[in-house]
CSV table of C-alpha atoms in Angstrom, one decimal:
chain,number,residue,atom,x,y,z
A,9,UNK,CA,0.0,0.0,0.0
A,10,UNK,CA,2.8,2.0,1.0
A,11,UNK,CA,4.2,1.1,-2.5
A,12,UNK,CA,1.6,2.4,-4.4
A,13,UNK,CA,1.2,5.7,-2.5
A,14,UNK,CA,4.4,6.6,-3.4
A,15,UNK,CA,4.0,5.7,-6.5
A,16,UNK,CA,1.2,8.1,-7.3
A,17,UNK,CA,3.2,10.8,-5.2
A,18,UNK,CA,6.1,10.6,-7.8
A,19,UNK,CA,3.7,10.0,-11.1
A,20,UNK,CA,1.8,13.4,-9.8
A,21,UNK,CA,5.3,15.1,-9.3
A,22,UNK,CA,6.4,13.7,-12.7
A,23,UNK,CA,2.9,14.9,-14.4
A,24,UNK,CA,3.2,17.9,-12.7
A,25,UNK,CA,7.2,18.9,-14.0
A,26,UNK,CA,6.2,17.7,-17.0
A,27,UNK,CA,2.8,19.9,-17.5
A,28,UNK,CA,5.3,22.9,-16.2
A,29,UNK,CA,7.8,22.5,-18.6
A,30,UNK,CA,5.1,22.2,-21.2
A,31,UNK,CA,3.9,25.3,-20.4
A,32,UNK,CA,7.1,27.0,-20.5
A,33,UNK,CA,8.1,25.6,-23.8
A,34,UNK,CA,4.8,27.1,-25.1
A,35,UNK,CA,5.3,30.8,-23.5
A,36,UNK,CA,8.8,29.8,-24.9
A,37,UNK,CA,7.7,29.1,-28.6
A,38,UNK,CA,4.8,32.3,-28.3
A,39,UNK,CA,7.1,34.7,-26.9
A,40,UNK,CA,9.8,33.8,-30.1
A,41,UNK,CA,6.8,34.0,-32.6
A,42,UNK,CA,5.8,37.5,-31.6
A,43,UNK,CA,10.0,38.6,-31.3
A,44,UNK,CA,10.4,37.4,-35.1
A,45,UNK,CA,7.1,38.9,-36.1
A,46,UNK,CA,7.3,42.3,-35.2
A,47,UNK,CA,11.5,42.6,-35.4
A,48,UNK,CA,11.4,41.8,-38.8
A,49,UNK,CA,8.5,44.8,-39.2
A,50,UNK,CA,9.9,46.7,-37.3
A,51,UNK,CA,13.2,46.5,-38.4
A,52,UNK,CA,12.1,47.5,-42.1
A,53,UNK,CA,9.9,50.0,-41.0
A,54,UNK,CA,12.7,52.3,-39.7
A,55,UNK,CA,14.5,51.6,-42.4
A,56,UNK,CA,11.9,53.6,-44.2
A,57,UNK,CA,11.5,56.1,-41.5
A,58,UNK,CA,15.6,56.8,-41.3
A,59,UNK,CA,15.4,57.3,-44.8
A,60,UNK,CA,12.7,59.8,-44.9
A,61,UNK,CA,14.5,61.7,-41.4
A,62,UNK,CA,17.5,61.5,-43.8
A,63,UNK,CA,15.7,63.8,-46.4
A,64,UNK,CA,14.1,66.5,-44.2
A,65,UNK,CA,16.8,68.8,-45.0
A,66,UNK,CA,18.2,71.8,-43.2
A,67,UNK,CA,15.6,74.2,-41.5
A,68,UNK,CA,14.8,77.3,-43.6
A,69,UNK,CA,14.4,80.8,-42.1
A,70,UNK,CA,11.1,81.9,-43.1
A,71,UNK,CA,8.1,81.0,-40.4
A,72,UNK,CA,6.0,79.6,-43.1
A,73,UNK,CA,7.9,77.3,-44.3
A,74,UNK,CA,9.4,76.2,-40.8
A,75,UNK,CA,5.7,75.7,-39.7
A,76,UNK,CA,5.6,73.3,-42.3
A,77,UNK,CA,8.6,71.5,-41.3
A,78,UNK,CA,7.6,70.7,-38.2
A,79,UNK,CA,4.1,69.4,-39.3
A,80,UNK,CA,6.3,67.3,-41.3
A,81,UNK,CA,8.2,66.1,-37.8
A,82,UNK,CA,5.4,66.1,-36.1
A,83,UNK,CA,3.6,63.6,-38.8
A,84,UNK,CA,6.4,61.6,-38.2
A,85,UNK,CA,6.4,61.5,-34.4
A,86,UNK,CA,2.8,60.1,-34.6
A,87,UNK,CA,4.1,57.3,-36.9
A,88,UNK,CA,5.9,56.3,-33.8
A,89,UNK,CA,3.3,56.6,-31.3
A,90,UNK,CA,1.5,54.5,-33.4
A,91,UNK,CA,3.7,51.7,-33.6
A,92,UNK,CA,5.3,52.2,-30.2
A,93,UNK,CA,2.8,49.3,-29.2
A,94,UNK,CA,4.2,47.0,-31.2
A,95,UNK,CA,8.0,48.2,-30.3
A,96,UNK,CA,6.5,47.0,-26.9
A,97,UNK,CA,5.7,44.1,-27.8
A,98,UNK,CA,9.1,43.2,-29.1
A,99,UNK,CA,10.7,44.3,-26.2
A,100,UNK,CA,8.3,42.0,-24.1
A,101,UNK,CA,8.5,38.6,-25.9
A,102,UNK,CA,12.8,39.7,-25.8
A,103,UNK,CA,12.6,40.1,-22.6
A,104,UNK,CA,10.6,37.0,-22.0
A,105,UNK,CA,12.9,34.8,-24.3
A,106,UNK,CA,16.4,36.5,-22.7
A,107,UNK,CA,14.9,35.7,-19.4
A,108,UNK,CA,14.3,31.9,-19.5
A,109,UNK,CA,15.9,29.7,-16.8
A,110,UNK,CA,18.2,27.4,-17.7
A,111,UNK,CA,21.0,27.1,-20.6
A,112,UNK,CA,21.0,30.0,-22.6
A,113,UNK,CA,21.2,28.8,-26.4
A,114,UNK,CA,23.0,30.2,-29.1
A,115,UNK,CA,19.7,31.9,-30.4
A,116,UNK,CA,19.7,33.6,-27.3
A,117,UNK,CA,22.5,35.7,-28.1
A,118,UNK,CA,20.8,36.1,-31.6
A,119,UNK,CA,18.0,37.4,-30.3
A,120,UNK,CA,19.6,39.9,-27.5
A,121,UNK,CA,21.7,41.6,-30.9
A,122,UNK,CA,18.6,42.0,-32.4
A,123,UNK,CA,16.5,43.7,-29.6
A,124,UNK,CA,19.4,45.9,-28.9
A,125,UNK,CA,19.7,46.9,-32.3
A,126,UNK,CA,15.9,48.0,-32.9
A,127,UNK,CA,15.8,49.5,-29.6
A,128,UNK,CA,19.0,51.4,-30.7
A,129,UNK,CA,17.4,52.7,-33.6
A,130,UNK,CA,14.2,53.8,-32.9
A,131,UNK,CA,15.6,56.0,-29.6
A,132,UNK,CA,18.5,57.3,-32.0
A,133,UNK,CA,15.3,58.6,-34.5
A,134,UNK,CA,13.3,59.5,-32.0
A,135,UNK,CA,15.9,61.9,-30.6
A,136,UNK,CA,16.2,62.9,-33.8
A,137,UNK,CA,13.1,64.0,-34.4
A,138,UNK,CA,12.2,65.4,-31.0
A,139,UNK,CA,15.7,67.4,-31.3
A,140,UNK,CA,14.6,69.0,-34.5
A,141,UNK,CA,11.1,69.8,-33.4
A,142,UNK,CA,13.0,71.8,-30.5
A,143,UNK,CA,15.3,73.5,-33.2
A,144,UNK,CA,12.3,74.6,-35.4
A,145,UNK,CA,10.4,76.1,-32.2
A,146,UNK,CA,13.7,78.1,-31.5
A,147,UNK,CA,13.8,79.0,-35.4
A,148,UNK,CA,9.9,79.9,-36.0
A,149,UNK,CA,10.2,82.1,-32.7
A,150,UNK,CA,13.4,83.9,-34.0
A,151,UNK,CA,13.3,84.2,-37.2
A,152,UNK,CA,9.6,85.8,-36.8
A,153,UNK,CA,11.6,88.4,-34.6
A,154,UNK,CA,14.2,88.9,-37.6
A,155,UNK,CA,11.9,89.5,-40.2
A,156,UNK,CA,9.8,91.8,-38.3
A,157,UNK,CA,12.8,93.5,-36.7
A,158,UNK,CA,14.3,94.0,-40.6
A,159,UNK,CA,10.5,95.1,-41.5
A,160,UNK,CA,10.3,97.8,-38.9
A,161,UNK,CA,14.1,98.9,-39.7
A,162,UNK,CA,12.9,98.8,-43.5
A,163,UNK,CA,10.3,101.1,-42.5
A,164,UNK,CA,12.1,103.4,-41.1
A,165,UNK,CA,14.4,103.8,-43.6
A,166,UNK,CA,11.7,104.6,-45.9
A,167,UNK,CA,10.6,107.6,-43.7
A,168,UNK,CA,14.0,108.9,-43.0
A,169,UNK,CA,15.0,108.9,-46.6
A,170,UNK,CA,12.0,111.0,-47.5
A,171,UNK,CA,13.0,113.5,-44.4
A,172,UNK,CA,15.9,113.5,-45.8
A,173,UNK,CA,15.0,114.3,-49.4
A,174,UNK,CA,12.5,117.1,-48.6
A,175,UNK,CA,15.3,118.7,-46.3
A,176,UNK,CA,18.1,118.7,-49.3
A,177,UNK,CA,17.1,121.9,-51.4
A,178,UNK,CA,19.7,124.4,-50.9
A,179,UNK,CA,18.7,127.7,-49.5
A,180,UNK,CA,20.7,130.8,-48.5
A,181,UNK,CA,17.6,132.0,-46.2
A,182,UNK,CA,18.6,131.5,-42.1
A,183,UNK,CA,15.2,130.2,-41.3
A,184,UNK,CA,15.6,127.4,-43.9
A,185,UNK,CA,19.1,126.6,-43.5
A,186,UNK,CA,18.4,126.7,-39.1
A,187,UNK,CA,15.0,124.1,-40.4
A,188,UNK,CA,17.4,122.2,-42.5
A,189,UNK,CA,20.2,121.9,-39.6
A,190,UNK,CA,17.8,121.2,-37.0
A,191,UNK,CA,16.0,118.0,-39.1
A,192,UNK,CA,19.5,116.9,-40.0
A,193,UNK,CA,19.5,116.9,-35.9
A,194,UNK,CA,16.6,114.9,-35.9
A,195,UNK,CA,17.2,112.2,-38.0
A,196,UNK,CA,20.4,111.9,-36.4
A,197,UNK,CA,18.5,111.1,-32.7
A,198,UNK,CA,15.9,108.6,-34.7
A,199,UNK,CA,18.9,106.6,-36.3
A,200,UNK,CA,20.7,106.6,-33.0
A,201,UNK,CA,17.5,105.4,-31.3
A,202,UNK,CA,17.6,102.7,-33.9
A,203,UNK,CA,20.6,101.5,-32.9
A,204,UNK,CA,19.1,99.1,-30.3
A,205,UNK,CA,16.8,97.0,-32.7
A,206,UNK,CA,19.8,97.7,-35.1
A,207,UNK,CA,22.0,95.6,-32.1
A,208,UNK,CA,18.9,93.2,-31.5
A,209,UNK,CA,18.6,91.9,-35.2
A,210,UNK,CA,22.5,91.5,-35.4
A,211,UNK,CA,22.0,89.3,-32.4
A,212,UNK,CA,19.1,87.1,-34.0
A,213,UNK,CA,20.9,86.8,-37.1
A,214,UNK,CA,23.7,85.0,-35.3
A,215,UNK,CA,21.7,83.0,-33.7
A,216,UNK,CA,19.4,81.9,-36.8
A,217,UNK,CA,22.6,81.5,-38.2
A,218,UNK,CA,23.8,79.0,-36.1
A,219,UNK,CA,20.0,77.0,-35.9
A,220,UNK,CA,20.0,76.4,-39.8
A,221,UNK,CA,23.5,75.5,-39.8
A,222,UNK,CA,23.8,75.6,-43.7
A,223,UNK,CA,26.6,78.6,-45.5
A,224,UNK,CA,23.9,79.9,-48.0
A,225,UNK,CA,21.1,80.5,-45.7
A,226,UNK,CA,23.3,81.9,-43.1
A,227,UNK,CA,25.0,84.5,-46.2
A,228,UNK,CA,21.2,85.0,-47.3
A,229,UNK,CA,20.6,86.2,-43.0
A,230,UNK,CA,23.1,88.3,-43.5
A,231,UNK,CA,22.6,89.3,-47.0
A,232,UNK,CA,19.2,91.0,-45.4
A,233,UNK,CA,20.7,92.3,-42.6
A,234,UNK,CA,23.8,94.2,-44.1
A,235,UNK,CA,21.4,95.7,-47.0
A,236,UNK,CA,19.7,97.4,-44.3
A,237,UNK,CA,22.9,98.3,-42.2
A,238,UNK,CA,24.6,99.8,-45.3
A,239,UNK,CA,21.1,102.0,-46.0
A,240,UNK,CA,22.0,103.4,-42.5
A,241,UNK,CA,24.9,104.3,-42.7
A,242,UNK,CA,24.4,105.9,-46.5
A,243,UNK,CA,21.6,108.2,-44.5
A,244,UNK,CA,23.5,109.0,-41.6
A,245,UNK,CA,26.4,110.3,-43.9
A,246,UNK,CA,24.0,112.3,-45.7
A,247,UNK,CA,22.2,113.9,-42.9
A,248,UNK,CA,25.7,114.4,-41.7
């Protein structure tokens, strides 16, 4: 009787390792379906992403068309959210395969070089993405600053070269040559006055400059900005 007792005690154990082990091997085998599934999407879908990151181009310096280039980012971004559950899902079935008790066999090392080198990939495009987003907020916000800075200077110009032209006729009376010395005076002040947005854009310019990165848009910054420094000084020469 005793015999037998034991008998079932060790068939139950037996029945009971072996059911466990089954179990395993399933989660084993589920876990390696869903890793080879959605590595070997995954894996070609950033592929395609890096390629399209890789043909954004450097960032322009008009607001327009830097509002378009971050739609364009942001487009991308939500490509990611959307398959950042299956990216999950990789990660998880790795996690579960690397994680098995036991002997580790050679596809274990197969499959650890392959997790790494998705998760490598889509955190070195997503911080590229999320780091040009946070250059094209700087650039929108600046270069909306320069082009209205160069607009008011622009203006300004305008109205001090027509002051300037209605002061030029010569005129031997005292009343008109004391009018004409006292708007030269004037326009002396406003252009001084200027000289604090003049300061500001010079400032923006450098730092646009070093945003877009690229030679001709940082010659075409100050292409703009030296027209309207040279206009300046041509003024302040002739009210002079």
């Amino acid at each position: 009787m005793l015999t037998l007792s034991l008998l079932d005690s060790k068939w139950k154990e037996l029945n009971q390792v072996t059911s466990e082990r089954q179990q395993k091997l399933e989660e084993s085998s589920n876990y390696l379906i869903q890793f080879q599934t959605a590595e070997s999407q995954l894996k070609h879908w950033l592929v395609e992403k890096e390629l399209m990151i890789s043909v954004l181009g450097p960032l322009s310096i008009d607001p327009n068309m830097l509002n378009t280039q971050k739609q364009q980012v942001q487009i991308l971004l939500k490509e990611f959210d959307t398959r950042k559950p299956q990216y999950e899902q990789l990660t998880v079935a790795g996690q579960g395969i690397l994680e098995r008790p036991g002997e580790h066999p050679p596809s274990h090392e197969i499959v650890k070089e392959q997790l790494a080198a998705v998760a490598q990939k889509w955190n070195s495009l997503t911080s590229q993405l999320k780091k040009r987003c946070d250059r094209i907020d700087q650039a929108i916000v600046k270069s909306t600053e320069y082009q209205s800075l160069l607009r008011s200077l622009s203006d300004k110009l305008s109205a001090l070269d027509n002051k300037l032209s209605s002061s030029l006729a010569v005129s031997t009376q005292p009343d008109a040559v004391k009018q004409q010395l006292e708007i030269a005076k004037e326009m002396k002040e406003e252009i001084e006055q200027e000289m604090k947005n003049i300061n500001a854009a010079q400032t923006l310019c450098e730092e646009l400059s070093t945003l877009v990165g690229e030679e001709y848009l940082k010659a075409e910054l100050t292409r703009q900005l030296d027209g309207i420094l040279k206009s300046f000084k041509d003024i302040e020469q002739k009210s002079g």
